[in-house]
Coordinates of C-alpha atoms in Angstrom, one line a residue:
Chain N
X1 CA 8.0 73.8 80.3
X2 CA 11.2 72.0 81.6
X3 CA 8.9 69.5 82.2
X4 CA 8.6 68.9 78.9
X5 CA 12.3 68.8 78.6
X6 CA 12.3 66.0 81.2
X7 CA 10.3 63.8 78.9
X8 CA 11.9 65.0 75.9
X9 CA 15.4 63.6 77.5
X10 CA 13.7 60.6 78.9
X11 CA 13.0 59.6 75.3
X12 CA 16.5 60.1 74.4
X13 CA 18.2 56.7 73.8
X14 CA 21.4 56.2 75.5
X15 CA 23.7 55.0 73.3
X16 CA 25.5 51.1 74.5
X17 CA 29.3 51.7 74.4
X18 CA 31.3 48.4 72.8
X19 CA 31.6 45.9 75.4
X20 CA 35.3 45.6 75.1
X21 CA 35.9 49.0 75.6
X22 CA 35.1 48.7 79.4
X23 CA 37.5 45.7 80.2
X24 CA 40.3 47.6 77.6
X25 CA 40.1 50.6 80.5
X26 CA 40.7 48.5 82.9
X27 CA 43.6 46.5 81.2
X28 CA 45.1 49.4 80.4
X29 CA 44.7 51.1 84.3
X30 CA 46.4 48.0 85.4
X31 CA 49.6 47.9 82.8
X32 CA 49.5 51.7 84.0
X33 CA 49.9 50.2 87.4
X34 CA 51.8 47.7 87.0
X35 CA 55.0 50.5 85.2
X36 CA 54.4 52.8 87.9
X37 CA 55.0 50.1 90.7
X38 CA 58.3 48.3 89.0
X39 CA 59.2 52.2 87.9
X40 CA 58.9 52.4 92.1
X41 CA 60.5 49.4 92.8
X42 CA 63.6 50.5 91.0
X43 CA 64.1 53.9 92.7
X44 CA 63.4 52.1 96.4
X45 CA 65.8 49.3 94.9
X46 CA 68.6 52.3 94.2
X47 CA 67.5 54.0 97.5
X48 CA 68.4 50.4 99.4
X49 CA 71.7 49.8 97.9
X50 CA 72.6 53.4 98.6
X51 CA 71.6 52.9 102.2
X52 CA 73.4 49.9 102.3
X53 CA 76.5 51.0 100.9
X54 CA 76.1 54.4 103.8
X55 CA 75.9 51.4 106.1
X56 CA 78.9 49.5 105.3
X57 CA 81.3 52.6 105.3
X58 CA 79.7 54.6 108.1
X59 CA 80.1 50.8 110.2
X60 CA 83.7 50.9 109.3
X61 CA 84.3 54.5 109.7
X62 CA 83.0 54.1 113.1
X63 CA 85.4 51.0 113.8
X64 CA 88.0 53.3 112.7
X65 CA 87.1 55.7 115.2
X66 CA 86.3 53.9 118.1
X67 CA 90.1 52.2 117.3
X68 CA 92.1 55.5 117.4
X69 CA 89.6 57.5 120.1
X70 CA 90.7 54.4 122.8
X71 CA 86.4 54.1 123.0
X72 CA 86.8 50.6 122.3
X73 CA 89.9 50.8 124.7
X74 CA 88.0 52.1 127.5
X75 CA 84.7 49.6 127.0
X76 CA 87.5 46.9 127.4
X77 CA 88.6 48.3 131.4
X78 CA 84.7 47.4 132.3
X79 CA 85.2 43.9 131.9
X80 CA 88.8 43.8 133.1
X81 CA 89.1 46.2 135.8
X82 CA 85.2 46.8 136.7
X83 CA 85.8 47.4 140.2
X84 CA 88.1 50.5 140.1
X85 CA 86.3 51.3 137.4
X86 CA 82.7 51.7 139.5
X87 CA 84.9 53.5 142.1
X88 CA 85.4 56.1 139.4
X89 CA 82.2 55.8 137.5
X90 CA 81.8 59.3 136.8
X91 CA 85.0 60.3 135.3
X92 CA 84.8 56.8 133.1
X93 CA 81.4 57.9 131.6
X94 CA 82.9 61.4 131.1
X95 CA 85.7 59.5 129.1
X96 CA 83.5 57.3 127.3
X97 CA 81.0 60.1 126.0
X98 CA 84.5 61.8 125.0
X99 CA 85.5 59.1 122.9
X100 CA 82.1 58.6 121.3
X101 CA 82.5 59.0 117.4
X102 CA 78.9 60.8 117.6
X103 CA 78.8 62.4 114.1
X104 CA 79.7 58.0 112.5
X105 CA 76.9 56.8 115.0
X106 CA 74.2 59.5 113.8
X107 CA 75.4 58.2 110.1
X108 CA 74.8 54.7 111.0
X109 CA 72.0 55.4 112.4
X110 CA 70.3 57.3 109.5
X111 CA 71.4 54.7 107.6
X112 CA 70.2 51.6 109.7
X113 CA 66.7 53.8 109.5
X114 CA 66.8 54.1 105.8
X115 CA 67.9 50.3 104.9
X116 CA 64.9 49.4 107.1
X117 CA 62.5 52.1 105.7
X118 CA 63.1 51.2 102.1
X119 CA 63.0 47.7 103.1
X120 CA 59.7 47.9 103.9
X121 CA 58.7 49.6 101.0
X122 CA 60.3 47.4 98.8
X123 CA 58.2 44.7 100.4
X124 CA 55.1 46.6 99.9
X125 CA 56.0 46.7 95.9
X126 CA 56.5 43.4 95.4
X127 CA 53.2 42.4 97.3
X128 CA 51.6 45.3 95.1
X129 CA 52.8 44.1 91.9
X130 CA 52.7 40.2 93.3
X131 CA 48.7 40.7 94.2
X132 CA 48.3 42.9 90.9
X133 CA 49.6 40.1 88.8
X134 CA 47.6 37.5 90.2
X135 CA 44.4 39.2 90.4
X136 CA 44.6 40.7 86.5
X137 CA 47.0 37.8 84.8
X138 CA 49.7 38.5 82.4
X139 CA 47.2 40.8 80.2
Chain M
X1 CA 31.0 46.4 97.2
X2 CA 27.6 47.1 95.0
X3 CA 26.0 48.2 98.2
X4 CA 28.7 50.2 98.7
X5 CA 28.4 54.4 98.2
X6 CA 30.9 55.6 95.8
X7 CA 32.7 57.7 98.5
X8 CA 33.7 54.5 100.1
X9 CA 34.5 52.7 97.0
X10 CA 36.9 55.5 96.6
X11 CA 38.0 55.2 100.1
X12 CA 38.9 51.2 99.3
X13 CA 40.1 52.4 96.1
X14 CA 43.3 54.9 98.0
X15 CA 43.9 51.7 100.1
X16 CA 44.7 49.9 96.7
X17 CA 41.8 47.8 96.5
X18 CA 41.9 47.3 93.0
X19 CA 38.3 45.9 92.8
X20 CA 36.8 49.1 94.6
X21 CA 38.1 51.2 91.5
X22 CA 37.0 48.6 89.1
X23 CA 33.3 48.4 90.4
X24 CA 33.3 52.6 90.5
X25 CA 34.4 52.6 86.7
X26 CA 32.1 50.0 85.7
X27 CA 29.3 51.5 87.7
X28 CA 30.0 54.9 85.8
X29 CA 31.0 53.4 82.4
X30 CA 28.0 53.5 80.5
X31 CA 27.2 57.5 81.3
X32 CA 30.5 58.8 80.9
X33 CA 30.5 57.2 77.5
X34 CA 27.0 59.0 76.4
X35 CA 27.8 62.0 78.5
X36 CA 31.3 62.1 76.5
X37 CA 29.6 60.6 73.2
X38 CA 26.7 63.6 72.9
X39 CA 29.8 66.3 72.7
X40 CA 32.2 64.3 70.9
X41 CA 29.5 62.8 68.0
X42 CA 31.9 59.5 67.2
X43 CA 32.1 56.2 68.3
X44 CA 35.7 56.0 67.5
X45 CA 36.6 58.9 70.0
X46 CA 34.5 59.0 72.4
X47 CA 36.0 55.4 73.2
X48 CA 39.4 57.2 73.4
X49 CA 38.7 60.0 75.6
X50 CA 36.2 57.6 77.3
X51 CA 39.3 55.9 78.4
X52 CA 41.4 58.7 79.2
X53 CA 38.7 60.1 81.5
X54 CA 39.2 56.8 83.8
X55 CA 42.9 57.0 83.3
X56 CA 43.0 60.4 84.5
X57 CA 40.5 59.2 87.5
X58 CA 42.9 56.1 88.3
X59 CA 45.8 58.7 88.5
X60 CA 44.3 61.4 90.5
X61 CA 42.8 59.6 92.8
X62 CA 44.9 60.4 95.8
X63 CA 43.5 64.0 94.9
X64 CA 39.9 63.6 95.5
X65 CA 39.0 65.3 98.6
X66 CA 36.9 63.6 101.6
X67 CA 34.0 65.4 101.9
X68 CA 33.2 65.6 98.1
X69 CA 30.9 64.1 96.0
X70 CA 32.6 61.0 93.5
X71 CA 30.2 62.1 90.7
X72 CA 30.6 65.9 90.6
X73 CA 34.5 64.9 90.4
X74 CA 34.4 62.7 87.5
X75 CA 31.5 64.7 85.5
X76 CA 34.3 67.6 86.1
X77 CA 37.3 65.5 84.9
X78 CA 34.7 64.3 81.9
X79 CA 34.0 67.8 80.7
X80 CA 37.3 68.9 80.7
X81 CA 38.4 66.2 78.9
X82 CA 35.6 66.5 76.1
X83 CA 36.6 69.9 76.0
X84 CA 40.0 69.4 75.6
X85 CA 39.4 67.3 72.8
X86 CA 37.2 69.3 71.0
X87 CA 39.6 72.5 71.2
X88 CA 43.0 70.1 70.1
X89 CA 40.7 69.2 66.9
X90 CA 39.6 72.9 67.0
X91 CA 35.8 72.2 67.2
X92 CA 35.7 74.8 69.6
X93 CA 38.4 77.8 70.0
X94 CA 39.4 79.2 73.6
X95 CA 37.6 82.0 73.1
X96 CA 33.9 80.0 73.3
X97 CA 35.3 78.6 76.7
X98 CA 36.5 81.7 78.1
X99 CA 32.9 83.9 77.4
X100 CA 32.4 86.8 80.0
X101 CA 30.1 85.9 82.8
X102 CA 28.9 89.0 83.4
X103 CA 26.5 89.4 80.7
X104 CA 25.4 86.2 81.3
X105 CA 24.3 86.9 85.4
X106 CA 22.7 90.6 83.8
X107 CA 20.9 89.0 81.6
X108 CA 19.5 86.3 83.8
X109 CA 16.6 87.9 84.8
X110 CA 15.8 89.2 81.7
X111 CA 15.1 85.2 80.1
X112 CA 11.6 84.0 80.0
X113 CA 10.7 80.3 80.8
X114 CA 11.0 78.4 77.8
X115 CA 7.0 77.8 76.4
X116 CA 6.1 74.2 76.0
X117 CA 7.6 71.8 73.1
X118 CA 5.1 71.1 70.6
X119 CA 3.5 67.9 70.9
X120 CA 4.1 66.8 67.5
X121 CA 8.0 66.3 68.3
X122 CA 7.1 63.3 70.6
X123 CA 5.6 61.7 68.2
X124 CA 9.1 61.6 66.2
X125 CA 10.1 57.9 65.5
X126 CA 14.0 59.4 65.4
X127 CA 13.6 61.5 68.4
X128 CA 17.2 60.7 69.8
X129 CA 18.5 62.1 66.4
X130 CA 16.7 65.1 66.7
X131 CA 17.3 65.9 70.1
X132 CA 21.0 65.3 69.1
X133 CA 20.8 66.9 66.1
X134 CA 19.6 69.9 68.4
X135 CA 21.9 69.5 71.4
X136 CA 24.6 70.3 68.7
X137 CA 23.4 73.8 67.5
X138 CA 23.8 74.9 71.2
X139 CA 26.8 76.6 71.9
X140 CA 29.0 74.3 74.0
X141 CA 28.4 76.0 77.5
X142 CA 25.0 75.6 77.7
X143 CA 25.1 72.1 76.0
X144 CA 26.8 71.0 79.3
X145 CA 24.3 72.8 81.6
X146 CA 21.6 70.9 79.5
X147 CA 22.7 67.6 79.3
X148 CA 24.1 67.3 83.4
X149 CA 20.9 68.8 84.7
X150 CA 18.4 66.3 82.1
X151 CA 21.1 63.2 81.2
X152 CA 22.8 63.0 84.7
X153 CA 19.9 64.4 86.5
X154 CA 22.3 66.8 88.6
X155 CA 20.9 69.9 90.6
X156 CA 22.1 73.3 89.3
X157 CA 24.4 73.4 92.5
X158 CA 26.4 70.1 91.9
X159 CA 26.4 71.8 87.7
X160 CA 28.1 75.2 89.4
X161 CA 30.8 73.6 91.1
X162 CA 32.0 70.9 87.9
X163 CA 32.1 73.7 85.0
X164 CA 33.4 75.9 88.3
X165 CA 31.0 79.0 87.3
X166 CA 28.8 80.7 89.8
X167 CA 25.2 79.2 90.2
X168 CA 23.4 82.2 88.2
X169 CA 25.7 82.1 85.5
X170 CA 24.8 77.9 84.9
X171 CA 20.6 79.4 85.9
X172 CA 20.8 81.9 83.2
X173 CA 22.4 79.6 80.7
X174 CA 20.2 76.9 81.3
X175 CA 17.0 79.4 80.5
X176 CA 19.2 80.5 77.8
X177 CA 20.0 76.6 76.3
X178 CA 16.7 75.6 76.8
X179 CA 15.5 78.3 74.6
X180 CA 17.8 77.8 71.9
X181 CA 16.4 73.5 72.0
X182 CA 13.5 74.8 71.5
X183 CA 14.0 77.0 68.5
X184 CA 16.1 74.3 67.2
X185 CA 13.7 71.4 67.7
X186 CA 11.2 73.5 65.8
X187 CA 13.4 74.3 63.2
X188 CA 15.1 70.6 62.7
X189 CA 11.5 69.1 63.1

């Protein structure tokens, strides 16, 4: 009974889809691709700039900091008056971690992280869309 | 990458190996087209959704789960977007897609095996239009049963898990589909 089917189906001629359709799939995968990795590269290009940008003022802000806490001050006494300075070692380090501008460092460092992190991706994109270029043409 | 299994095509493909995908579509090409073509009935759109089917694949493909078969995931996407098709041009209405499986699992046991085709239909010169012409009288449900379990040669297991039904509802509308062929062979012959 179903084997009858079997041979039945067996008989049944499979129909050969237009040679062009296979190679317009894949043409149109890769322009698919190719919009989603440039639509990419242009948010991780935003995200880098921004980064950047977080950079550049928390660097400053931190300058600004450092400047009116006396951090920069103190770091200054270990290269002129090191010896006293080792006598009291303790109290200095107290000082030092007083004068810390923690919440600018933990910006700059975020940022440092992110500029890096998006810098990676970005090369990542271009090698995607470089590689994806190459291998398909300008279709 | 022809030796390759498709699980590890796909596997090449998530590490953007761009020729991994390309040898899985072309090694699928041809049967989605038929599989897509028998529902559909035109060149025209079966090239379309055809191409949407690998689209959809090329999209998703950070979805397919490890431990799954390639095939019973792309026969899924392929049905659903067959159907999809057929209800926007209203071929088919929700309510043929959404049929109670309950009377289908009661009624399973009550289905006799199909009786032998008669021999004079394989003597047909335009048996492919026949069996077409057939296939299309079913209703749509057990059209998909019929054709992955005889064109795709997939067991009634790999059939429950694409259409997502339990495996006594796709048994009992396989008895049921090959029933109505038969009938319908007769009738068309």
């Amino acid at each position: 009974m179903p084997d009858d089917f079997q041979k039945l189906f067996s008989l049944n001629k499979q129909a050969t889809p237009p040679p062009e359709l296979l190679e317009r799939i894949i043409a149109n995968i890769n322009i698919q691709r190719q919009s989603r990795i440039k639509r990419m590269l242009a948010i991780r290009s935003l995200f880098f700039v921004f980064s950047v940008i977080v950079l550049v003022i928390g660097w400053q802000s931190i300058r600004a900091d450092m400047a009116k806490s006396g951090f920069a001050h103190f770091i200054a006494l270990l290269f002129s008056d090191g010896k006293i300075l080792m006598a009291y070692w303790q109290s200095f380090i107290l000082v030092l971690l007083e004068s810390l501008p923690v919440s600018g460092l933990l910006v700059v460092l975020a940022a440092v992280l992110a500029v890096l992190q998006s810098l990676k991706f970005l090369a990542r994109d271009f090698k995607l869309l470089f590689n994806n270029h190459y291998f398909y043409g300008t279709k | 990458m022809i030796n390759l299994t498709d699980e590890q095509l796909v596997g090449l493909a998530l590490q953007n190996n761009e020729e991994a995908l390309e040898n899985l579509i072309t090694r699928y090409f041809k049967r989605i087209y038929n599989f897509v073509l028998r529902y559909i009935g035109n060149q025209s759109d079966a090239e379309d959704v055809t191409q949407e089917i690998f689209l959809k694949v090329w999209k998703n493909i950070r979805r397919f789960k490890k431990g799954r078969l390639f095939k019973i995931w792309l026969f899924a996407i392929a049905k659903n977007a067959a159907f999809d098709f057929l209800r926007k041009k209203k071929i088919i209405t929700f309510s043929e897609l959404s049929q109670g499986q309950e009377t289908e699992e009661s009624a399973a046991e009550q289905i006799v095996d199909p009786q032998p085709l008669p021999s004079e239909i394989f003597e047909k010169k335009e048996i492919s239009s026949l069996i077409n012409r057939a296939l299309n009288n079913l209703s749509i449900k057990e059209r998909t049963v019929i054709l992955l379990h005889y064109q795709e040669s997939l067991t009634f297991q790999e059939i429950s898990e694409i259409v997502k039904e339990p495996l006594n509802t796709v048994k009992s509308r396989y008895r049921r589909g090959l029933i109505n062929l038969r009938q319908n062979l007769s009738q068309n012959s």
